[in-house]
Short mmCIF file of C-alpha atoms in Angstrom, two decimals:
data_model
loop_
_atom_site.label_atom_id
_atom_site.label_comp_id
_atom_site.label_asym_id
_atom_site.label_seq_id
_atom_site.Cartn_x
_atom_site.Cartn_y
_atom_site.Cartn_z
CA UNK A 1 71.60 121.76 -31.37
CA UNK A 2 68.98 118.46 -30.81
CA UNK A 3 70.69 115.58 -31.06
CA UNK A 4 69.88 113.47 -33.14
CA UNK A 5 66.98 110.59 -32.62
CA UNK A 6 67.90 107.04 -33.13
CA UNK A 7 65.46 104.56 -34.79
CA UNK A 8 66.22 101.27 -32.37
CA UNK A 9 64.18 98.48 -31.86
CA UNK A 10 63.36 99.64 -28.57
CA UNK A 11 62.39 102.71 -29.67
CA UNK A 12 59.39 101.40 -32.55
CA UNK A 13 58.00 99.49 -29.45
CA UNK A 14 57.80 101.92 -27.08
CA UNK A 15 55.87 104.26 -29.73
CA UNK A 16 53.56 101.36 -30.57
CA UNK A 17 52.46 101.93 -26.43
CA UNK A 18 51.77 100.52 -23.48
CA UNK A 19 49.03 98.48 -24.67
CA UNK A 20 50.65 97.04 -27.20
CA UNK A 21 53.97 96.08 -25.10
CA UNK A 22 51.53 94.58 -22.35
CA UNK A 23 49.90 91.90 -25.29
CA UNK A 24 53.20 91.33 -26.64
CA UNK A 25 54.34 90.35 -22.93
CA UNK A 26 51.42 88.43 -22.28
CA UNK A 27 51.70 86.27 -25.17
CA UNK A 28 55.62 85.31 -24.19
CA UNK A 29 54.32 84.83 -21.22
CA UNK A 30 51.42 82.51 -22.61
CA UNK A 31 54.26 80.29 -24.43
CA UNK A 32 55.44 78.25 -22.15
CA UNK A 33 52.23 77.39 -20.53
CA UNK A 34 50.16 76.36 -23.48
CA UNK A 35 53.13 73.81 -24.11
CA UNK A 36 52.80 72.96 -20.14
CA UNK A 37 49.13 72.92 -20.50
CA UNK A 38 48.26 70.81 -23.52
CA UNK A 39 51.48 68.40 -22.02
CA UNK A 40 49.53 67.85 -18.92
CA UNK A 41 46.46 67.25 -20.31
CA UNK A 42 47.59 64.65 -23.36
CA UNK A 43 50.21 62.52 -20.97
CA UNK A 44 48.43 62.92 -17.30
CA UNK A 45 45.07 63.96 -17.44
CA UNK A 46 44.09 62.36 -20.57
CA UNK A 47 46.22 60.63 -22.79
CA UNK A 48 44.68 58.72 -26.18
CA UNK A 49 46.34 55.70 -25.95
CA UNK A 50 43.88 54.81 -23.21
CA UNK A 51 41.15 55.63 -25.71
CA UNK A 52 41.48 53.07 -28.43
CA UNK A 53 37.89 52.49 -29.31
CA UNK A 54 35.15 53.09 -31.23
CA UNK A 55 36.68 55.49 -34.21
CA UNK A 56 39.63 56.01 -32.33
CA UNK A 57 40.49 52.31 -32.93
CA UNK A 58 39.77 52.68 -36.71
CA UNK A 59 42.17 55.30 -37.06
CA UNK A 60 45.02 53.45 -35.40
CA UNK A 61 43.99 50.27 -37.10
CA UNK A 62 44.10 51.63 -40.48
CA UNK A 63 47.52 53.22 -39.70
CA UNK A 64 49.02 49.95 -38.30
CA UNK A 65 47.40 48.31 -41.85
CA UNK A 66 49.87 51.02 -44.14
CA UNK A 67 52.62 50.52 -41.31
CA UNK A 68 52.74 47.35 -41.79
CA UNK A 69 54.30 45.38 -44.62
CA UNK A 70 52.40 42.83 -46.25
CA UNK A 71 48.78 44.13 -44.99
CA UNK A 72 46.46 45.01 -47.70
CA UNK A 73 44.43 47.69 -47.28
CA UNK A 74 40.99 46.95 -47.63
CA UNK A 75 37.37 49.02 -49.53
CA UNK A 76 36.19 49.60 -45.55
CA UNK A 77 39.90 51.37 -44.89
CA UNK A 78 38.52 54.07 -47.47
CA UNK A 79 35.45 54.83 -46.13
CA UNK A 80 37.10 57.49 -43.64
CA UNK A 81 39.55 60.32 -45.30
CA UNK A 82 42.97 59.62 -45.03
CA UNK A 83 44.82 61.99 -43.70
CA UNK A 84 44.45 61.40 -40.12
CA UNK A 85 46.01 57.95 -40.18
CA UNK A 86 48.24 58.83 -42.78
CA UNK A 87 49.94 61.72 -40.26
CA UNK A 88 49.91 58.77 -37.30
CA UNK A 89 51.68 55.97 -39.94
CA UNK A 90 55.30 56.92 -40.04
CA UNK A 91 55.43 56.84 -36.62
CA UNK A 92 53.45 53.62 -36.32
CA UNK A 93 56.81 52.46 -38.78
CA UNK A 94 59.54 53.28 -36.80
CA UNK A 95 57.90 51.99 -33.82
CA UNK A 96 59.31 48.35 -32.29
CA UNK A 97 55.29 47.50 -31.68
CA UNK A 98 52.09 49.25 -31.53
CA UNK A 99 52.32 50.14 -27.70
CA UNK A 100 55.22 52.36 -29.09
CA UNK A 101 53.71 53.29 -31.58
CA UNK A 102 50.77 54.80 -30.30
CA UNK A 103 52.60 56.90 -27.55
CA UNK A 104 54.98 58.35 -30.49
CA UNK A 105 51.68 59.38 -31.83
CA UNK A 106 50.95 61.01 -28.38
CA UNK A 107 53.97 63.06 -28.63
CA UNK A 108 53.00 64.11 -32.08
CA UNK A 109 49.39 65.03 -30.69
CA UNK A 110 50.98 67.07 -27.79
CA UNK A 111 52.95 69.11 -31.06
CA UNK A 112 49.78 69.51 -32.83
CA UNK A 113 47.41 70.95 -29.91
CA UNK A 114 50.33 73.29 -29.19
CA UNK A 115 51.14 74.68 -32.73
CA UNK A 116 47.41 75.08 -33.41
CA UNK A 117 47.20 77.45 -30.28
CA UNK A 118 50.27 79.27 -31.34
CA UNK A 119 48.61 79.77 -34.98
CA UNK A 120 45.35 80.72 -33.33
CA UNK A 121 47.79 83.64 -31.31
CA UNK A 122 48.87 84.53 -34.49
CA UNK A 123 45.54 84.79 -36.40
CA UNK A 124 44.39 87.00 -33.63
CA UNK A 125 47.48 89.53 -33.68
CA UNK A 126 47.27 88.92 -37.35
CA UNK A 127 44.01 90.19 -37.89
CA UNK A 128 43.74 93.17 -35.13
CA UNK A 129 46.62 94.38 -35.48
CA UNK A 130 47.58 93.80 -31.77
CA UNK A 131 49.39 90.88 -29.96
CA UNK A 132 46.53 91.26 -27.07
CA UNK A 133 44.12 89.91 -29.63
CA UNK A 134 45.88 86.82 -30.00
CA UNK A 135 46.69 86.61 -25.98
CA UNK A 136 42.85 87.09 -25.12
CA UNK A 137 41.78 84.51 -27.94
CA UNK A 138 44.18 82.03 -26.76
CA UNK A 139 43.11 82.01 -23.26
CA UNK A 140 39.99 81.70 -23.94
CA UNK A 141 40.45 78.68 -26.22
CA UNK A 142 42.75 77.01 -23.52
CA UNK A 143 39.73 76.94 -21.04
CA UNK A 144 37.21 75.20 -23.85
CA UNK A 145 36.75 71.99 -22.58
CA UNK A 146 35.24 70.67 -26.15
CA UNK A 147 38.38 72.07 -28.16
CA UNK A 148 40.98 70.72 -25.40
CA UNK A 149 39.56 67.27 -25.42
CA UNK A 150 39.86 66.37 -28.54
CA UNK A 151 44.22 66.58 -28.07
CA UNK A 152 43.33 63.70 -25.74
CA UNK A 153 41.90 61.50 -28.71
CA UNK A 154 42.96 60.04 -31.99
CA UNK A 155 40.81 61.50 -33.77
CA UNK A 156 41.19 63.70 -36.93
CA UNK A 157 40.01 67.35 -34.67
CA UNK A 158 43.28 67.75 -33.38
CA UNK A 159 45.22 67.86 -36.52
CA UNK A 160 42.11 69.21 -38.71
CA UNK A 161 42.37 72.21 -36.51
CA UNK A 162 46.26 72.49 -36.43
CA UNK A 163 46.48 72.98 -40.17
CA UNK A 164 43.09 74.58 -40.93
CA UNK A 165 44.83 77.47 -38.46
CA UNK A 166 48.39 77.21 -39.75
CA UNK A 167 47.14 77.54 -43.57
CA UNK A 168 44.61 80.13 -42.94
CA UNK A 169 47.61 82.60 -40.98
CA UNK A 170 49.74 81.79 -43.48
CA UNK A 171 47.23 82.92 -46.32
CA UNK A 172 46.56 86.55 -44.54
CA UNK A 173 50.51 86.89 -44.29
CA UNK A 174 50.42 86.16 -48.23
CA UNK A 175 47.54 88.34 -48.84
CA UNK A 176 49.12 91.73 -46.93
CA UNK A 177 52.62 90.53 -48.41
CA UNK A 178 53.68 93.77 -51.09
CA UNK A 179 52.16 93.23 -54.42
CA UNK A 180 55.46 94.86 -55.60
CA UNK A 181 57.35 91.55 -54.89
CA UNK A 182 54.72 89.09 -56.73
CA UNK A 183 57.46 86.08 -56.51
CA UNK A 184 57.60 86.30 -52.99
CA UNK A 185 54.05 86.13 -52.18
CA UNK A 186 53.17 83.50 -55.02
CA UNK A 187 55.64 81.14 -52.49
CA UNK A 188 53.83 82.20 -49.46
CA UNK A 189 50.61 81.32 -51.09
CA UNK A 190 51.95 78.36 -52.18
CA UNK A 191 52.82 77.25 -48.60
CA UNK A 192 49.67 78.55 -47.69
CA UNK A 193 47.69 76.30 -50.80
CA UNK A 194 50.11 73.02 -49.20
CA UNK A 195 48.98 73.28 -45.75
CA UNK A 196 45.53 73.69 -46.75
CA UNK A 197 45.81 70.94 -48.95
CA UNK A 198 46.62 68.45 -45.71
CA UNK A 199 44.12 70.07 -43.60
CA UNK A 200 41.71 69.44 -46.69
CA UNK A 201 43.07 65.26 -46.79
CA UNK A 202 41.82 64.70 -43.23
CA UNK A 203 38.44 66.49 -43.36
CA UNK A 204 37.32 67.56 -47.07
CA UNK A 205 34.78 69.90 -45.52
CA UNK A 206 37.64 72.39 -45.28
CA UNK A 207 37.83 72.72 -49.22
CA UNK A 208 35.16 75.38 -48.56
CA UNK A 209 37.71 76.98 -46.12
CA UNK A 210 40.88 76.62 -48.57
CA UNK A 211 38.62 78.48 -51.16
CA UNK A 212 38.73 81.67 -49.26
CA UNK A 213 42.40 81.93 -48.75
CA UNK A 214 42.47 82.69 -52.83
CA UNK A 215 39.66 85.03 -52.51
CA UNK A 216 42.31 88.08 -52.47
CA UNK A 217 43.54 86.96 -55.63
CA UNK A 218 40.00 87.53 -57.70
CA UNK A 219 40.35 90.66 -59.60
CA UNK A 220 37.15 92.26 -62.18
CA UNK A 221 39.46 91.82 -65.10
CA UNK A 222 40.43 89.22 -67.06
CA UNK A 223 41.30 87.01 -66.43
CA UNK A 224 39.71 87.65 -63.21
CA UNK A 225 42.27 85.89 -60.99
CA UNK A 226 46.02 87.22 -59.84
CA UNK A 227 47.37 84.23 -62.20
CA UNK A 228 51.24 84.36 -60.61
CA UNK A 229 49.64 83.80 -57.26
CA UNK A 230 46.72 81.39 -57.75
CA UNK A 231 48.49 79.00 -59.49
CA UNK A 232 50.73 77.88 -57.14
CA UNK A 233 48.14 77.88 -54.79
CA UNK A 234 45.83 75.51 -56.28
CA UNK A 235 49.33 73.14 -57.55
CA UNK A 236 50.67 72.90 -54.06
CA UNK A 237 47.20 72.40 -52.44
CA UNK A 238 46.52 69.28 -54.84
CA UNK A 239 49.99 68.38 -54.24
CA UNK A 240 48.82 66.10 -50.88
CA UNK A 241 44.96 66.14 -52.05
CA UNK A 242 45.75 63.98 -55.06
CA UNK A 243 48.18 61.40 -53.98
CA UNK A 244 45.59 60.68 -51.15
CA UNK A 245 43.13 59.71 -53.98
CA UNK A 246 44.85 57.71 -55.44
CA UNK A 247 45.46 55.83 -52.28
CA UNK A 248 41.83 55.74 -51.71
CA UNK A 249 41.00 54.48 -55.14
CA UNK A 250 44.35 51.82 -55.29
CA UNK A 251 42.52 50.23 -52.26
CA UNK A 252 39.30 50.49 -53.33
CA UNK A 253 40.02 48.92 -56.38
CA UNK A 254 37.80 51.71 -58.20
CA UNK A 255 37.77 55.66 -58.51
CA UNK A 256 37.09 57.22 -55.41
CA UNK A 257 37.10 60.59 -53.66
CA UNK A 258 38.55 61.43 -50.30
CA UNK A 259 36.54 59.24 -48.77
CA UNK A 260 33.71 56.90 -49.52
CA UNK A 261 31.32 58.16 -46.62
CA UNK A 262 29.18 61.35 -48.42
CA UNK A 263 26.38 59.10 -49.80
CA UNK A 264 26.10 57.33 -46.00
CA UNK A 265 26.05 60.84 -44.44
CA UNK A 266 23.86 62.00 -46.69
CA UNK A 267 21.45 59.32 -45.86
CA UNK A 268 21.76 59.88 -42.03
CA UNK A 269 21.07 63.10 -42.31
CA UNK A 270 17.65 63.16 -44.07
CA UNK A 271 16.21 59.75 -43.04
CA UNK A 272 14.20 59.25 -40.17
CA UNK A 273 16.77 56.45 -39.13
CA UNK A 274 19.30 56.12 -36.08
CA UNK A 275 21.05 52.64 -36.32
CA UNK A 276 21.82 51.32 -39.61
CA UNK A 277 23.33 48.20 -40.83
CA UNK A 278 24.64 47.22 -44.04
CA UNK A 279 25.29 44.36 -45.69
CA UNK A 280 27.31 42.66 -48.36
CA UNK A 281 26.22 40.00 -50.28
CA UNK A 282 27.63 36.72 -50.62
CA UNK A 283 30.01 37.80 -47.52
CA UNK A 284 28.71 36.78 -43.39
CA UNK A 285 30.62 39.81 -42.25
CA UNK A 286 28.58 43.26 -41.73
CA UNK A 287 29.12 47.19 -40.22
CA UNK A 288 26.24 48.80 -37.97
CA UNK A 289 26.47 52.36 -37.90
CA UNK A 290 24.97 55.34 -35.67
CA UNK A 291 25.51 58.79 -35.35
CA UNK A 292 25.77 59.82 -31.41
CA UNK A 293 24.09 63.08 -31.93
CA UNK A 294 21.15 61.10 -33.53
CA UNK A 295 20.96 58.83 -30.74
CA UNK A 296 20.97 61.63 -28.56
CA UNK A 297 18.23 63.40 -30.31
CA UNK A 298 16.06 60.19 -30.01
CA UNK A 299 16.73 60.19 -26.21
CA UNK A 300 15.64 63.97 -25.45
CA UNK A 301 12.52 63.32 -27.51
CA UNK A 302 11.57 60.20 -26.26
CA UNK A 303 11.26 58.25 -29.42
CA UNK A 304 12.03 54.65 -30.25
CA UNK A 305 15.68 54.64 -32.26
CA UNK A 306 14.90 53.29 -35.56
CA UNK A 307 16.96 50.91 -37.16
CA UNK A 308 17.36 50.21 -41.13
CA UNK A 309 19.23 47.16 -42.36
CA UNK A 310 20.31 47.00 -46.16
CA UNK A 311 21.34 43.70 -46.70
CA UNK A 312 22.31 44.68 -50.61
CA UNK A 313 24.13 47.93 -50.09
CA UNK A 314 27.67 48.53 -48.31
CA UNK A 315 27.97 51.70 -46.45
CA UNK A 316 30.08 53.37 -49.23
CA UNK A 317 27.66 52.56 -51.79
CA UNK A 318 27.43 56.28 -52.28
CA UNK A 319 24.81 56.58 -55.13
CA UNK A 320 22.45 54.26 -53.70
CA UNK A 321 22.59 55.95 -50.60
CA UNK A 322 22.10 59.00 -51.87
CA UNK A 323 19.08 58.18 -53.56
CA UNK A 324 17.77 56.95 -50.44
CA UNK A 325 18.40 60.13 -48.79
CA UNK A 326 16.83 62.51 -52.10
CA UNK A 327 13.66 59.93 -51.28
CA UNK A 328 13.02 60.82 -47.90
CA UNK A 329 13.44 64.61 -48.87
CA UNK A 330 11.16 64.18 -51.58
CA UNK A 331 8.30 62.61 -49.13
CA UNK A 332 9.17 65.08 -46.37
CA UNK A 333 8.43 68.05 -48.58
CA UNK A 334 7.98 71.28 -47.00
CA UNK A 335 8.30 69.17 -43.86
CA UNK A 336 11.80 68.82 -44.15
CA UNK A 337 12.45 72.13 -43.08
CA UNK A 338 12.20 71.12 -39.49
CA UNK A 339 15.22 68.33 -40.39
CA UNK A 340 16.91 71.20 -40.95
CA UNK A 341 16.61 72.97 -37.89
CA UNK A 342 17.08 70.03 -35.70
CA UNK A 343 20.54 69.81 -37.86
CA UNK A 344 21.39 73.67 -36.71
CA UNK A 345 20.33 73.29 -32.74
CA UNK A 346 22.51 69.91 -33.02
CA UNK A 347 25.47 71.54 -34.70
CA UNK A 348 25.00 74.62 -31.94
CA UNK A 349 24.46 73.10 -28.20
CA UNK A 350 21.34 70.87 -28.25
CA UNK A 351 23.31 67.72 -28.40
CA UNK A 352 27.13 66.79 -26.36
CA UNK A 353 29.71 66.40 -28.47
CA UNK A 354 30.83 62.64 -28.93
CA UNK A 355 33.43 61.22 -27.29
CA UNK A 356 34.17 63.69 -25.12
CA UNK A 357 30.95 63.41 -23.52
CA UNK A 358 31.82 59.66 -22.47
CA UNK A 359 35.53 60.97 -20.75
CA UNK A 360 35.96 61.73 -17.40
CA UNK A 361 35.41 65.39 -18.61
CA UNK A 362 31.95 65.32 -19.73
CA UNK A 363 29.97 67.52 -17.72
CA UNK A 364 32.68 70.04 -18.39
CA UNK A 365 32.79 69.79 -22.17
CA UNK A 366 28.81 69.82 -22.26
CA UNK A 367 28.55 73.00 -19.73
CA UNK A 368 31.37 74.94 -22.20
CA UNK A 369 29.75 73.51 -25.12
CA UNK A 370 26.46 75.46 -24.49
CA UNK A 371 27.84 78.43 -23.10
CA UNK A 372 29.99 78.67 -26.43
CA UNK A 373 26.46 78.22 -28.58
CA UNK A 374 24.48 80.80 -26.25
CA UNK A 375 27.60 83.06 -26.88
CA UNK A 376 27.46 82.92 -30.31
CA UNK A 377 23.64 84.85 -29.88
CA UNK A 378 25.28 87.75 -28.77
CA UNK A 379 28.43 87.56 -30.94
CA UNK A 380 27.03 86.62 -34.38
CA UNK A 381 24.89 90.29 -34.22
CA UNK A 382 27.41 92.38 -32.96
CA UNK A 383 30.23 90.67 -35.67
CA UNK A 384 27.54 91.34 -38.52
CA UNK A 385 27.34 95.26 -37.00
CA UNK A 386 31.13 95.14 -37.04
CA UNK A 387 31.79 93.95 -40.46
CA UNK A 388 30.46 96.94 -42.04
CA UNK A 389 33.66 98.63 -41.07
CA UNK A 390 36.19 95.45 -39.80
CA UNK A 391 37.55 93.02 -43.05
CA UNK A 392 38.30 91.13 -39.51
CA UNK A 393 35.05 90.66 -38.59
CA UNK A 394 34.06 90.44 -42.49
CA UNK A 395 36.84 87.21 -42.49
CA UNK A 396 36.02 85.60 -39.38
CA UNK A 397 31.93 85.22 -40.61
CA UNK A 398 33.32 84.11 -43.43
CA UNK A 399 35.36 81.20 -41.58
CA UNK A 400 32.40 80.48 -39.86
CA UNK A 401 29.84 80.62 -42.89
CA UNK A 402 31.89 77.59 -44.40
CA UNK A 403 29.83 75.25 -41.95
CA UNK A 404 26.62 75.82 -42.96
CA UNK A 405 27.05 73.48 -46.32
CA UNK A 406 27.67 70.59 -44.04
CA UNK A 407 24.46 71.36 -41.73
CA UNK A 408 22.56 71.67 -44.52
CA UNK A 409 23.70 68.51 -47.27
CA UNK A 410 24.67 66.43 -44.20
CA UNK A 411 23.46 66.75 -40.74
CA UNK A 412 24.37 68.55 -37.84
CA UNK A 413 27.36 67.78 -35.16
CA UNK A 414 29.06 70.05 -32.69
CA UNK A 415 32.39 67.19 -33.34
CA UNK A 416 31.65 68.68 -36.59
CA UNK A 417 31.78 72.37 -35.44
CA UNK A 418 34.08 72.42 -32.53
CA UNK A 419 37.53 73.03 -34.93
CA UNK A 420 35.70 76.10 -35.99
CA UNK A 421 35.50 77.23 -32.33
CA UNK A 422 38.43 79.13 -32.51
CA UNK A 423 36.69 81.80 -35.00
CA UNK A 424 34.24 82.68 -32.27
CA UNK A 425 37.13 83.00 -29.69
CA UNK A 426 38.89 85.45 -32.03
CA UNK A 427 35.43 87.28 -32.81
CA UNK A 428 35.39 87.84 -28.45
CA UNK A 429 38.94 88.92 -28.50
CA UNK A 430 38.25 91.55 -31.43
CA UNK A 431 35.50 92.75 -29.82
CA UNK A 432 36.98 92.86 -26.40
CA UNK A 433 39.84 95.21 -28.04
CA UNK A 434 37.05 97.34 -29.31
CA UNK A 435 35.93 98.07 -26.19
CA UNK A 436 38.93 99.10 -25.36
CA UNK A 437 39.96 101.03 -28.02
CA UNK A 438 43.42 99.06 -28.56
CA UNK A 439 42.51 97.68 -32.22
CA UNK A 440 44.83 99.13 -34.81
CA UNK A 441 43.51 97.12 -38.17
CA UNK A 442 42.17 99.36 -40.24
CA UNK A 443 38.67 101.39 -40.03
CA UNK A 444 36.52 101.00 -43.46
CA UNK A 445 34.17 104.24 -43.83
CA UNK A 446 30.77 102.76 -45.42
CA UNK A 447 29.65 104.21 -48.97
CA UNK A 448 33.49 106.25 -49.39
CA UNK A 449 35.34 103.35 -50.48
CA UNK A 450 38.46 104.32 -48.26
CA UNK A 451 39.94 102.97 -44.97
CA UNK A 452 41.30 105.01 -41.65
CA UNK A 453 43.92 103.30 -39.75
CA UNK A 454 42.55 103.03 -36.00
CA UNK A 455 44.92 103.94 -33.05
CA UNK A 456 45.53 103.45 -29.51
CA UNK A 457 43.73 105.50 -27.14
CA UNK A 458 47.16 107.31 -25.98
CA UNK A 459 47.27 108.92 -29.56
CA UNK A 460 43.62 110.49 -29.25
CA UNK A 461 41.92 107.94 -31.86
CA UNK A 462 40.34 104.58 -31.33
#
């Protein structure tokens, strides 16, 4: 008589193969050095509290102003979202002084850059099906100058990124959670809606992005949305979005959004202008503004680097600058198109991302910045070809597709686009384990409307 076969632990992994138990140990193995990694990098190689200028300064400025008791904040302190000072103010509380305070806030940058890699992992096994995925995408993410720099800065990339990756992983585990136990994944989503919600406080371009995680929940009956799941989604993600409004509009003394900068943007995007300064009347006091990449542009093609100065018009005077920005449309005309396209080869290579590009690890971050953009050429195609079959693929473009509405009402940036870097890194990493036959998400069959699960090579079926 056979005896009889256990089910162990050991057992379900050794049937999953060799493959898989080689990703699985690569990724343990990955662990400890992305912590030892982004460590060195944000207290030896580059740490931000030897980088307190330019925006960096405004962010720690405006979180020593709500640190500090007694200090009002002001209408300027709203022109930026929130959310990245608001994450470095407790800290800035607790600390005896500012000195302290800012290398609190380096520890808390050092958690960041690390989490975000470890959600990236997880995205990547998440999606394909196999821990390799997330190894591959990871190590290629640790090696991208652009996307490492930025855990050297106060800026708002390094946390952006953490929770963009955080909420987007936890809305896939949501999404492939049993519809049986509706409870259950209406609290995942919910945790899913809160961390998008954050991510959304310290850049609002990511409310495109939070959209999609609910995108499961649309149904072609009424009425048309899982209701037990998408409402406590949308609660918990205005559950940080609309406190932070308030602050915005309780120190800007009027309503106001997430920030008071869209009408300014706008403006620098579709003007012919580089520097601008603003004024406000009746005070001496006035801001000059310019956008690096369109100081850059002016460089490469030689011309002179126009300068506007509004002496009746703050920079958040959003309609006015608005209108000032729908005027220059309206004389471009056809024209504008070609506004357009310098916004997409800005967004994608032509320009250095700013501030990295002024660290000691310029050349690097411009060299990796390119080859990322040229990539991109070769990966965008084959993704598209992949998609037919691959919801991975189909969700990654998607990820990626949520830029274009700030390339094409704004301007273009790759500071704007480097957070999304990590969606091309998983695209190489999925295609990679195609190659190698080692993907195991499942295999849509175009025009049949059903799926095949793919295996590993070892079982006779990619």
């Amino acid at each position: 008589m056979d005896a009889p076969t256990t089910n162990t632990a050991w057992d379900r992994l050794r049937a999953r193969g060799a493959s898989w138990l080689g990703g699985l140990v690569a990724l343990l193995l990955l662990a400890p050095w992305i912590a030892w990694n982004r460590w060195e990098f944000v207290f030896r190689l580059n740490e931000p509290r030897n980088f307190v200028w330019s925006d960096m300064q405004g962010y720690v400025e405006r979180a020593v102003h709500l640190a500090t008791p007694g200090i009002k904040l002001t209408r300027f302190d709203t022109f930026y979202p929130p959310g990245t000072h608001l994450l470095m103010t407790p800290l800035m509380r607790v600390a005896a002084n500012e000195k302290d305070g800012l290398l609190l806030n380096q520890w808390l940058w050092w958690v960041l850059a690390v989490v975000t890699l470890y959600a990236v992992a997880g995205l990547g096994w998440k999606l394909f099906r196999h821990p390799l995925a997330g190894a591959l995408a990871v190590g290629g993410l640790m090696f991208h100058w652009p996307f490492t720099i930025f855990a050297g800065l106060y800026m708002s990339e390094n946390p952006f990124t953490c929770f963009m990756a955080l909420s987007l992983l936890v809305g896939l585990f949501a999404r492939d959670l049993d519809e049986a136990r509706p409870w259950r994944r209406a609290a995942v989503y919910a945790l899913a809606g809160l961390l998008a919600g954050v991510a959304t406080v310290i850049r609002p371009q990511y409310a495109l992005g939070a959209a999609t995680i609910g995108f499961p929940l649309l149904t072609r009956r009424f009425p048309f949305v899982r209701v037990r799941e998408a409402v406590p989604l949308l609660l918990a993600f205005l559950l940080p979005v609309l406190p932070a409004m308030e602050l915005q509009s309780h120190a800007a003394g009027t309503r106001v959004g997430l920030s008071s900068n869209a009408g300014f943007n706008f403006y620098q995007g579709h003007c012919d202008v580089v520097h601008i300064e603003t004024h406000e009347p009746g005070v001496a006091m006035y801001y000059t503004f310019a956008a690096p990449v369109s100081i850059q542009r002016a460089q490469r093609e030689g011309r002179e680097e126009k300068k506007a100065i509004h002496r009746k018009n703050m920079a958040w005077d959003n309609a006015y600058y608005f209108q000032q920005g729908w005027e220059c449309i309206r004389q471009d005309g056809w024209a504008h198109a070609r506004r357009w396209w310098a916004n997409l080869e800005d967004m994608f290579g032509a320009s250095e991302p700013w501030p990295p590009n002024i660290t000691p690890f310029a050349k690097g971050s411009a060299t990796m910045n390119r080859l990322y953009s040229h990539a991109l050429l070769f990966l965008l195609p084959v993704a598209l070809l992949l998609a037919r079959w691959r919801r991975a693929e189909r969700w990654l473009l998607l990820q990626l597709a949520t830029l274009t509405p700030i390339m094409a009402l704004f301007y273009g940036d790759s500071r704007y686009r480097i957070p999304y870097d990590m969606f091309g890194y998983l695209l190489l990493a999925g295609l990679m384990c195609s190659v190698f036959r080692l993907r195991r998400d499942p295999r849509r069959v175009p025009g049949l409307g059903w799926t095949v699960r793919s295996y590993p090579a070892w079982r006779g079926r990619a």
